[in-house]
Tab-separated table of C-alpha atoms and ligand atoms in Angstrom:
chain	number	residue	atom	x	y	z
I	5	MET	CA	3.310	1.840	-32.558
I	6	ASP	CA	7.188	1.861	-31.804
I	7	LYS	CA	8.100	-2.015	-32.608
I	8	GLN	CA	10.466	-2.499	-30.003
I	9	ILE	CA	8.639	-0.806	-27.197
I	10	GLU	CA	5.716	-2.647	-28.239
I	11	LYS	CA	7.115	-6.359	-28.156
I	12	LEU	CA	8.396	-5.218	-24.559
I	13	LEU	CA	4.772	-4.522	-23.640
I	14	ASN	CA	3.447	-7.664	-25.374
I	15	LYS	CA	6.453	-9.737	-23.454
I	16	GLU	CA	5.254	-8.307	-20.595
I	17	ALA	CA	1.498	-8.829	-21.376
I	18	LYS	CA	2.336	-12.033	-21.605
I	19	ARG	CA	4.108	-12.704	-18.553
I	20	GLN	CA	1.603	-11.324	-16.421
I	21	ASN	CA	-1.446	-12.961	-17.928
I	22	GLY	CA	0.664	-16.349	-17.603
I	23	GLY	CA	1.776	-16.240	-13.705
I	24	ILE	CA	0.041	-15.949	-10.555
I	25	GLU	CA	0.571	-12.290	-8.845
I	26	LEU	CA	0.718	-12.514	-5.462
I	27	ILE	CA	3.219	-9.006	-4.107
I	28	ALA	CA	0.367	-8.127	-1.641
I	29	SER	CA	1.279	-4.405	-3.146
I	30	GLU	CA	0.096	-4.461	-7.075
I	31	ASN	CA	-3.074	-4.612	-8.603
I	32	TYR	CA	-4.714	-3.774	-12.095
I	33	PRO	CA	-6.637	-0.757	-12.632
I	34	SER	CA	-9.845	-1.677	-14.904
I	35	LYS	CA	-9.662	-0.709	-18.588
I	36	GLU	CA	-11.758	2.501	-17.917
I	37	THR	CA	-8.968	3.912	-15.345
I	38	ARG	CA	-6.191	3.048	-17.646
I	39	ALA	CA	-8.075	4.564	-20.744
I	40	VAL	CA	-8.217	7.907	-19.398
I	41	CYS	CA	-4.454	7.866	-18.135
I	42	SER	CA	-3.712	7.571	-21.248
I	43	SER	CA	-5.900	10.656	-22.557
I	44	ILE	CA	-5.051	13.975	-23.802
I	45	ALA	CA	-4.619	15.547	-20.492
I	46	ILE	CA	-1.530	14.322	-20.020
I	47	ALA	CA	-0.811	17.203	-22.545
I	48	LYS	CA	-1.640	20.163	-20.397
I	49	TYR	CA	0.392	22.087	-17.732
I	50	ALA	CA	-0.952	22.910	-14.574
I	51	GLU	CA	1.370	24.154	-11.905
I	52	GLY	CA	-0.699	24.927	-9.510
I	53	TYR	CA	-4.325	24.203	-7.485
I	54	PRO	CA	-7.643	24.208	-9.444
I	55	GLY	CA	-8.737	28.327	-9.534
I	56	ARG	CA	-5.170	28.946	-8.922
I	57	ARG	CA	-2.915	28.059	-11.947
I	58	TYR	CA	0.641	29.329	-13.124
I	59	TYR	CA	-1.105	28.884	-16.597
I	60	GLY	CA	-3.727	29.567	-18.928
I	61	GLY	CA	-6.106	26.811	-20.190
I	62	CYS	CA	-6.769	25.130	-17.194
I	63	GLU	CA	-10.711	25.238	-17.086
I	64	ASN	CA	-11.285	21.499	-18.417
I	65	ILE	CA	-8.093	20.418	-16.267
I	66	ASP	CA	-9.462	22.149	-13.034
I	67	GLY	CA	-12.971	20.095	-14.075
I	68	ILE	CA	-10.851	16.825	-13.516
I	69	GLU	CA	-9.029	17.867	-10.514
I	70	ARG	CA	-11.698	19.478	-8.828
I	71	LEU	CA	-13.389	15.651	-9.897
I	72	ALA	CA	-10.995	13.439	-8.752
I	73	GLN	CA	-10.763	15.652	-5.155
I	74	GLU	CA	-14.738	15.220	-4.229
I	75	ARG	CA	-14.265	11.930	-4.873
I	76	ALA	CA	-11.446	10.901	-2.857
I	77	LYS	CA	-13.457	12.884	0.025
I	78	LYS	CA	-16.774	11.599	-0.719
I	79	LEU	CA	-14.857	8.061	-0.580
I	80	PHE	CA	-12.687	8.638	2.336
I	81	GLY	CA	-15.774	11.037	4.466
I	82	CYS	CA	-13.246	13.486	4.826
I	83	ALA	CA	-12.755	17.603	4.273
I	84	TYR	CA	-9.201	18.052	2.648
I	85	ALA	CA	-7.511	16.075	-0.413
I	86	ASN	CA	-4.870	16.782	-2.118
I	87	VAL	CA	-5.125	14.386	-5.638
I	88	GLN	CA	-1.517	15.790	-6.579
I	89	PRO	CA	1.447	13.239	-5.471
I	90	HIS	CA	2.923	11.407	-7.676
I	91	SER	CA	3.425	8.309	-5.976
I	92	GLY	CA	3.231	7.570	-1.782
I	93	SER	CA	6.718	8.090	-1.554
I	94	GLN	CA	5.772	11.732	-3.034
I	95	ALA	CA	2.663	11.733	-0.469
I	96	ASN	CA	5.058	11.040	2.612
I	97	PHE	CA	7.656	13.791	1.233
I	98	ALA	CA	4.666	16.357	1.827
I	99	ALA	CA	3.321	15.019	4.948
I	100	TYR	CA	6.541	15.721	6.580
I	101	LYS	CA	7.176	18.830	5.383
I	102	ALA	CA	3.559	20.273	6.516
I	103	LEU	CA	3.921	19.382	9.423
I	104	LEU	CA	7.731	19.368	11.161
I	105	ASN	CA	10.543	21.316	10.844
I	106	LEU	CA	13.761	19.978	9.854
I	107	GLY	CA	15.513	17.735	12.716
I	108	ASP	CA	12.510	17.077	14.450
I	109	ARG	CA	11.263	13.601	16.104
I	110	VAL	CA	9.438	10.611	14.261
I	111	LEU	CA	8.406	7.987	15.738
I	112	SER	CA	7.797	4.790	13.211
I	113	LEU	CA	7.512	1.401	13.340
I	114	GLN	CA	10.871	-0.447	13.764
I	115	LEU	CA	11.359	-1.235	9.636
I	116	ASN	CA	12.636	-5.155	9.854
I	117	ASP	CA	8.899	-4.844	11.124
I	118	GLY	CA	6.833	-3.782	7.937
I	119	GLY	CA	6.942	-0.021	7.925
I	120	HIS	CA	8.678	1.729	4.592
I	121	LEU	CA	11.273	3.383	3.306
I	122	THR	CA	9.845	6.825	3.850
I	123	HIS	CA	9.706	5.707	7.650
I	124	GLY	CA	12.762	6.565	8.019
I	125	SER	CA	15.108	4.182	6.755
I	126	PRO	CA	18.998	4.728	6.520
I	127	VAL	CA	18.628	4.534	2.432
I	128	SER	CA	15.457	6.999	2.230
I	129	PHE	CA	15.856	11.316	2.602
I	130	SER	CA	13.228	10.582	5.246
I	131	SER	CA	16.283	9.665	8.030
I	132	LYS	CA	18.738	12.666	6.151
I	133	LEU	CA	15.750	15.500	7.111
I	134	TYR	CA	14.186	13.910	10.562
I	135	ASP	CA	14.951	12.630	13.061
I	136	PHE	CA	13.471	8.904	13.161
I	137	HIS	CA	12.804	6.829	16.416
I	138	PHE	CA	11.088	3.138	16.573
I	139	TYR	CA	8.752	1.278	18.187
I	140	ASP	CA	9.045	-2.580	18.620
I	141	LEU	CA	5.727	-4.453	17.730
I	142	GLY	CA	4.712	-6.570	20.641
I	143	ILE	CA	6.206	-10.501	21.223
I	144	ASP	CA	2.959	-12.331	19.158
I	145	ALA	CA	4.008	-9.644	16.312
I	146	ARG	CA	0.724	-7.365	17.163
I	147	LEU	CA	0.784	-3.641	17.526
I	148	ASP	CA	1.045	-2.962	21.595
I	149	TYR	CA	-0.402	-0.209	22.575
I	150	ASP	CA	0.918	-0.173	26.296
I	151	LEU	CA	4.684	-0.106	24.752
I	152	ILE	CA	3.756	2.566	22.177
I	153	ALA	CA	2.521	4.897	24.877
I	154	ARG	CA	5.829	4.273	26.692
I	155	ARG	CA	7.916	4.785	24.099
I	156	LEU	CA	5.877	7.945	23.002
I	157	ASP	CA	7.016	9.000	26.377
I	158	GLU	CA	10.528	8.195	25.762
I	159	VAL	CA	10.632	10.071	22.439
I	160	ASN	CA	8.656	12.964	23.274
I	161	PRO	CA	7.986	13.102	19.080
I	162	HIS	CA	6.590	15.686	16.657
I	163	LEU	CA	4.890	13.389	14.772
I	164	PHE	CA	3.427	9.335	15.244
I	165	LEU	CA	3.445	7.945	12.214
I	166	ALA	CA	1.105	4.222	11.670
I	167	GLY	CA	0.163	2.641	9.042
I	168	TYR	CA	3.119	-0.568	7.247
I	169	SER	CA	3.760	-1.986	4.041
I	170	ALA	CA	3.838	-5.795	5.597
I	171	TYR	CA	1.385	-5.619	8.607
I	172	PRO	CA	-0.996	-8.504	8.676
I	173	TYR	CA	-3.714	-7.805	11.187
I	174	GLU	CA	-5.589	-4.439	11.550
I	175	ILE	CA	-5.173	-1.226	13.381
I	176	ASP	CA	-6.673	0.779	16.691
I	177	PHE	CA	-6.354	3.943	14.646
I	178	LYS	CA	-9.253	5.115	17.358
I	179	ARG	CA	-7.098	3.551	20.313
I	180	LEU	CA	-3.913	4.907	18.860
I	181	ARG	CA	-5.810	8.555	18.808
I	182	GLU	CA	-6.225	7.998	22.207
I	183	VAL	CA	-2.850	6.819	23.313
I	184	ILE	CA	-1.412	9.800	21.295
I	185	ASP	CA	-3.814	12.488	22.986
I	186	SER	CA	-3.399	11.242	26.903
I	187	HIS	CA	1.008	11.344	25.747
I	188	ASN	CA	0.341	15.198	24.419
I	189	ALA	CA	-1.759	16.179	27.697
I	190	GLN	CA	1.172	15.705	29.559
I	191	SER	CA	4.398	16.078	27.186
I	192	GLN	CA	5.830	19.654	26.037
I	193	THR	CA	6.141	18.587	22.901
I	194	HIS	CA	2.702	18.225	20.638
I	195	ALA	CA	3.067	15.156	18.510
I	196	TYR	CA	0.914	14.960	15.618
I	197	PHE	CA	-0.955	11.582	14.410
I	198	MET	CA	-0.029	10.593	10.854
I	199	VAL	CA	-1.204	7.304	9.363
I	200	ASP	CA	0.260	5.788	5.922
I	201	MET	CA	-2.411	3.698	4.888
I	202	ALA	CA	-0.853	2.808	1.428
I	203	HIS	CA	-1.404	-1.099	1.631
I	204	ILE	CA	-5.032	-1.032	3.345
I	205	ALA	CA	-6.888	1.732	1.312
I	206	GLY	CA	-9.118	-0.465	-0.227
I	207	ILE	CA	-10.176	-2.227	3.002
I	208	ILE	CA	-10.680	1.157	4.126
I	209	ALA	CA	-12.668	2.218	0.763
I	210	ALA	CA	-15.222	-0.576	1.083
I	211	LYS	CA	-15.441	0.317	5.203
I	212	LEU	CA	-14.631	-3.220	5.705
I	213	THR	CA	-11.975	-1.839	8.759
I	214	GLN	CA	-11.758	1.559	10.238
I	215	ASN	CA	-11.542	5.038	8.886
I	216	PRO	CA	-7.823	6.478	9.659
I	217	VAL	CA	-9.361	9.843	8.486
I	218	ASP	CA	-11.489	9.953	11.820
I	219	TYR	CA	-8.568	10.051	14.099
I	220	ALA	CA	-5.295	11.242	12.149
I	221	ASP	CA	-4.532	14.968	11.894
I	222	ILE	CA	-3.057	13.541	8.457
I	223	VAL	CA	-3.489	10.379	6.067
I	224	THR	CA	-1.137	9.713	3.156
I	225	SER	CA	-1.441	7.368	0.329
I	226	THR	CA	-0.886	5.045	-2.705
I	227	THR	CA	-3.730	4.670	-5.406
I	228	HIS	CA	-2.285	1.576	-7.050
I	229	LYS	CA	-2.784	-0.964	-4.495
I	230	THR	CA	-5.931	-2.359	-2.605
I	231	LEU	CA	-7.087	0.768	-4.040
I	232	ARG	CA	-6.629	-0.234	-7.435
I	233	GLY	CA	-6.063	3.138	-9.476
I	234	PRO	CA	-3.384	4.257	-11.558
I	235	ARG	CA	-0.078	4.261	-9.999
I	236	GLY	CA	0.004	7.905	-7.740
I	237	GLY	CA	-0.256	9.271	-4.164
I	238	LEU	CA	-2.923	10.844	-2.144
I	239	ILE	CA	-3.390	12.939	1.444
I	240	LEU	CA	-6.160	13.367	3.022
I	241	SER	CA	-7.297	15.544	5.978
I	242	ASN	CA	-9.952	16.519	8.230
I	243	ARG	CA	-7.664	19.616	9.908
I	244	LEU	CA	-8.589	22.598	7.158
I	245	ASP	CA	-6.153	24.494	9.212
I	246	LEU	CA	-3.538	21.990	7.243
I	247	ALA	CA	-5.162	22.603	3.804
I	248	LYS	CA	-2.531	25.260	2.670
I	249	LYS	CA	0.497	23.754	4.900
I	250	ILE	CA	-0.302	20.329	2.674
I	251	ASP	CA	-1.012	22.240	-0.728
I	252	SER	CA	2.334	23.838	-0.664
I	253	ALA	CA	3.946	21.314	0.418
I	254	ILE	CA	2.942	19.755	-2.633
I	255	PHE	CA	3.466	22.165	-4.741
I	256	PRO	CA	5.606	24.103	-5.154
I	257	TYR	CA	7.907	22.593	-2.539
I	258	ALA	CA	8.202	18.275	-3.325
I	259	GLN	CA	6.965	19.081	-7.249
I	260	GLY	CA	6.111	21.052	-10.664
I	261	GLY	CA	3.152	20.169	-13.014
I	262	PRO	CA	0.842	17.897	-11.749
I	263	LEU	CA	0.103	14.419	-13.910
I	264	GLU	CA	-3.446	14.741	-14.868
I	265	ASN	CA	-4.328	12.248	-16.862
I	266	ILE	CA	-2.989	10.303	-13.914
I	267	ILE	CA	-5.737	12.546	-11.466
I	268	ALA	CA	-8.219	11.538	-14.110
I	269	GLY	CA	-7.394	7.681	-13.732
I	270	LYS	CA	-7.802	8.612	-9.733
I	271	ALA	CA	-10.945	10.003	-10.346
I	272	VAL	CA	-11.998	7.095	-12.083
I	273	ALA	CA	-10.892	4.643	-9.911
I	274	PHE	CA	-12.594	6.728	-6.643
I	275	ARG	CA	-15.870	6.119	-8.506
I	276	GLU	CA	-15.587	2.665	-8.977
I	277	ASP	CA	-14.239	2.368	-5.012
I	278	ALA	CA	-17.521	4.049	-3.740
I	279	SER	CA	-19.740	0.700	-5.822
I	280	PRO	CA	-20.842	-1.919	-3.987
I	281	LYS	CA	-19.427	-4.198	-5.896
I	282	PHE	CA	-16.211	-2.906	-5.264
I	283	VAL	CA	-17.094	-3.789	-1.474
I	284	LYS	CA	-17.787	-7.098	-2.894
I	285	TYR	CA	-14.406	-7.229	-4.659
I	286	MET	CA	-12.445	-6.432	-1.067
I	287	THR	CA	-14.232	-9.067	0.971
I	288	LYS	CA	-13.031	-11.727	-1.651
I	289	VAL	CA	-9.553	-10.057	-1.303
I	290	LEU	CA	-9.745	-11.241	2.572
I	291	GLU	CA	-11.596	-14.302	2.327
I	292	ASN	CA	-8.956	-15.626	-0.641
I	293	THR	CA	-6.096	-14.303	1.423
I	294	LYS	CA	-7.247	-15.922	4.984
I	295	ALA	CA	-8.079	-19.465	2.637
I	296	CYS	CA	-4.189	-19.114	1.902
I	297	ASN	CA	-3.155	-18.777	4.618
I	298	ASP	CA	-5.146	-21.379	6.275
I	299	GLU	CA	-4.711	-23.883	3.339
I	300	LEU	CA	-0.613	-23.138	3.993
I	301	SER	CA	-1.160	-23.631	8.363
I	302	ARG	CA	-3.612	-26.518	7.980
I	303	ARG	CA	-0.128	-28.028	5.968
I	304	GLY	CA	1.871	-27.199	8.669
I	305	ALA	CA	3.770	-23.978	7.622
I	306	LYS	CA	4.810	-21.141	9.955
I	307	VAL	CA	2.287	-18.428	8.761
I	308	SER	CA	1.100	-15.594	10.300
I	309	GLY	CA	-2.211	-15.310	10.272
I	310	THR	CA	-4.640	-12.365	8.644
I	311	GLU	CA	-6.693	-9.851	8.874
I	312	ASN	CA	-6.412	-7.872	5.640
I	313	HIS	CA	-4.854	-8.538	1.867
I	314	LEU	CA	-1.812	-10.031	2.895
I	315	PHE	CA	-0.170	-12.424	5.366
I	316	LEU	CA	3.828	-13.551	5.998
I	317	LEU	CA	5.149	-16.678	5.360
I	318	ASP	CA	7.868	-18.080	7.142
I	319	VAL	CA	9.969	-20.097	4.656
I	320	LEU	CA	13.258	-20.762	7.123
I	321	THR	CA	10.997	-22.349	9.766
I	322	SER	CA	9.276	-23.921	7.623
I	323	PHE	CA	10.947	-25.518	4.609
I	324	GLY	CA	14.819	-24.486	6.168
I	325	ILE	CA	15.292	-21.786	3.189
I	326	ASP	CA	15.177	-17.992	3.059
I	327	GLY	CA	12.893	-15.540	2.104
I	328	LYS	CA	15.768	-15.028	-0.944
I	329	THR	CA	15.435	-18.060	-2.331
I	330	ALA	CA	11.930	-19.104	-1.636
I	331	GLN	CA	11.041	-15.755	-4.139
I	332	ALA	CA	13.834	-17.301	-6.902
I	333	GLU	CA	11.417	-21.017	-6.635
I	334	LEU	CA	7.768	-19.491	-6.841
I	335	GLU	CA	9.308	-17.543	-9.631
I	336	SER	CA	10.472	-19.863	-11.525
I	337	ILE	CA	6.372	-21.487	-11.437
I	338	GLY	CA	5.248	-18.258	-11.961
I	339	ILE	CA	3.954	-17.418	-8.679
I	340	THR	CA	5.067	-13.831	-8.104
I	341	THR	CA	6.171	-12.571	-4.473
I	342	ASN	CA	8.863	-10.822	-2.688
I	343	LYS	CA	11.184	-12.120	-0.048
I	344	ASN	CA	10.305	-9.923	3.550
I	345	THR	CA	11.799	-10.248	6.953
I	346	ILE	CA	9.961	-11.334	9.895
I	347	HIS	CA	9.108	-10.070	13.330
I	348	GLY	CA	12.028	-10.847	15.342
I	349	GLU	CA	13.911	-11.599	12.268
I	350	THR	CA	17.564	-13.262	12.211
I	351	LEU	CA	18.919	-12.827	8.333
I	352	PRO	CA	20.241	-9.474	6.855
I	353	PRO	CA	17.428	-8.102	4.676
I	354	ALA	CA	18.702	-9.035	1.511
I	355	ARG	CA	18.203	-13.218	2.217
I	356	ALA	CA	15.067	-12.454	5.325
I	357	SER	CA	13.022	-15.177	6.363
I	358	GLY	CA	10.094	-15.031	5.116
I	359	ILE	CA	7.521	-14.006	1.716
I	360	ARG	CA	5.166	-11.574	1.815
I	361	ILE	CA	1.379	-13.008	0.477
I	362	GLY	CA	-1.689	-10.935	-0.858
I	363	PHE	CA	-4.621	-11.416	-3.089
I	364	ALA	CA	-5.466	-7.872	-4.264
I	365	ALA	CA	-4.485	-8.193	-8.016
I	366	ALA	CA	-4.990	-12.350	-8.350
I	367	THR	CA	-8.861	-11.599	-7.062
I	368	THR	CA	-9.071	-8.580	-9.780
I	369	ARG	CA	-8.243	-11.439	-12.283
I	370	GLY	CA	-10.745	-13.589	-10.591
I	371	CYS	CA	-9.164	-15.725	-8.111
I	372	SER	CA	-11.708	-17.887	-6.712
I	373	LYS	CA	-11.562	-19.315	-2.650
I	374	LYS	CA	-11.072	-22.410	-4.168
I	375	GLN	CA	-8.225	-21.652	-6.357
I	376	ALA	CA	-6.525	-19.643	-3.649
I	377	MET	CA	-6.109	-23.037	-1.582
I	378	GLN	CA	-4.925	-24.417	-4.843
I	379	ILE	CA	-2.272	-21.843	-5.165
I	380	ALA	CA	-1.686	-22.190	-1.244
I	381	GLY	CA	-0.784	-26.267	-2.040
I	382	LEU	CA	1.163	-25.544	-4.973
I	383	ILE	CA	3.618	-22.792	-2.590
I	384	TYR	CA	4.390	-25.743	-0.324
I	385	ASP	CA	4.846	-28.056	-2.737
I	386	CYS	CA	7.465	-26.161	-4.252
I	387	LEU	CA	8.957	-24.838	-1.328
I	388	THR	CA	9.013	-28.456	0.106
I	389	ARG	CA	10.574	-29.860	-3.602
I	390	ALA	CA	7.555	-32.701	-3.721
I	391	LYS	CA	6.792	-32.554	-6.806
I	392	PRO	CA	8.593	-31.552	-10.383
I	393	LYS	CA	8.685	-28.296	-11.334
I	394	LYS	CA	7.486	-28.490	-14.484
I	395	ASP	CA	3.811	-29.801	-13.341
I	396	LEU	CA	3.962	-27.418	-10.821
I	397	ARG	CA	4.381	-24.418	-13.833
I	398	LYS	CA	1.461	-25.978	-15.993
I	399	ALA	CA	-0.775	-26.458	-12.588
I	400	VAL	CA	-0.164	-22.203	-12.565
I	401	GLU	CA	-1.167	-21.661	-15.880
I	402	LYS	CA	-4.129	-23.606	-15.914
I	403	ILE	CA	-5.047	-21.517	-12.778
I	404	ALA	CA	-3.953	-18.111	-14.805
I	405	ASP	CA	-5.615	-19.090	-18.289
I	406	SER	CA	-8.934	-19.567	-16.295
I	407	TRP	CA	-8.660	-15.701	-15.464
I	408	LYS	CA	-9.537	-12.550	-17.541
I	409	ASP	CA	-6.647	-11.256	-19.524
I	410	VAL	CA	-5.035	-8.185	-17.362
I	411	ASN	CA	-5.754	-6.061	-21.145
I	412	ASP	CA	-9.421	-6.943	-20.661
I	413	LEU	CA	-10.228	-5.944	-16.534
I	414	SER	CA	-13.465	-3.853	-17.254
I	415	PHE	CA	-15.081	-2.943	-13.859
Z	194	PLP	C1	3.971	1.877	-1.324
Z	194	PLP	C2	3.889	2.248	0.211
Z	194	PLP	C3	4.238	4.014	-0.156
Z	194	PLP	C4	5.254	3.731	-1.256
Z	194	PLP	O1	4.563	4.236	-2.289
Z	194	PLP	P1	4.755	4.539	-3.786
Z	194	PLP	O2	4.529	5.278	-4.626
Z	194	PLP	O3	5.587	3.503	-4.398
Z	194	PLP	O4	6.523	5.655	-3.658
Z	194	PLP	C5	4.550	4.786	1.178
Z	194	PLP	N1	4.008	4.008	2.432
Z	194	PLP	C6	3.743	2.508	2.569
Z	194	PLP	C7	3.523	2.340	3.840
Z	194	PLP	C8	3.836	1.905	1.296
Z	194	PLP	O5	3.658	0.373	1.269
């Protein structure tokens, strides 16, 4: 093995094993998934789609990709799946291309309220290629469906986008479909309904929340967050009339040869996601997230509450520090989080008033409800400087040591 890389990988495994990973977008794929991702499928060029490739020798690769497609369709109950996107951002790039002309109007959530870079950020391709407009959350920081109805009438978008990176509550996709339908019935411009379920795909797969595939024209996702697969993207739809457009938006428009080793890994993960064991896991993720949120609240911290795998902690109101500082303080005791803007943000995004906390990764390693509450105590003690950091670091290590090794997470 390459000694320099081996050394860095060993250090990374040590970092992961010795700490508590609370970044809401992270997770650990199973050993089985990881093994397949480093398989010989990595060596094959397969531009195109199963049965219609630009290269010879694709019969086995076709089998792998078809299996991944079939498992994705079954998992989410839909008619079409494209498993080739290299990432969630690539999936969104292609989804826009499939549905829109350059310069078309898109209505998406105000970025400070939990949208993603690809949802119209000035630094993303999305805002350069399309005309993004935004909707706000209600005063309770939740989706306000009447407000959305009004914004639809004002903006007359070609596409309405739901699905977020830092939104801790349930999304009523059925209600959104109704709101969009009634807008479309009296508008000259037809608005497509797109859902980016990158964060909550695992909760949807476990059938613990509404499935957007039943309501949206197109659904994009990542495969590595709550879905617990390899790093990658996914596009789903029940609109078979859009299939050709989506396929050609991925290849040849956005990408070249697909990463068939990663597609094999997605297939393995989709099989795991369809099992009762995964439903149990996801139920635990929701319980742990709520336990940590509630314990912080009981101690007097201002938290968002949660109906999924994440919540927001308002560190400015709770502890008088910004999110950047809170992130660094927690990192120094071995707890990894990320700073995050909150509803009604008063600080620049590089500082932010909050941090985002999620339990998908920690639960994969074996975090119990009791430990999730202990972790809330450690976060509180760290940010109030109630205890010496070295004692807190030790307590973090003790919890992390009780969990499974990140290199040995069998499904
Ligand atoms: C993570 C995320 C993405 C992008 O995923 P990448 O694989 O990092 O490109 C897109 N949309 C949302 C809502 C996300 O949370």
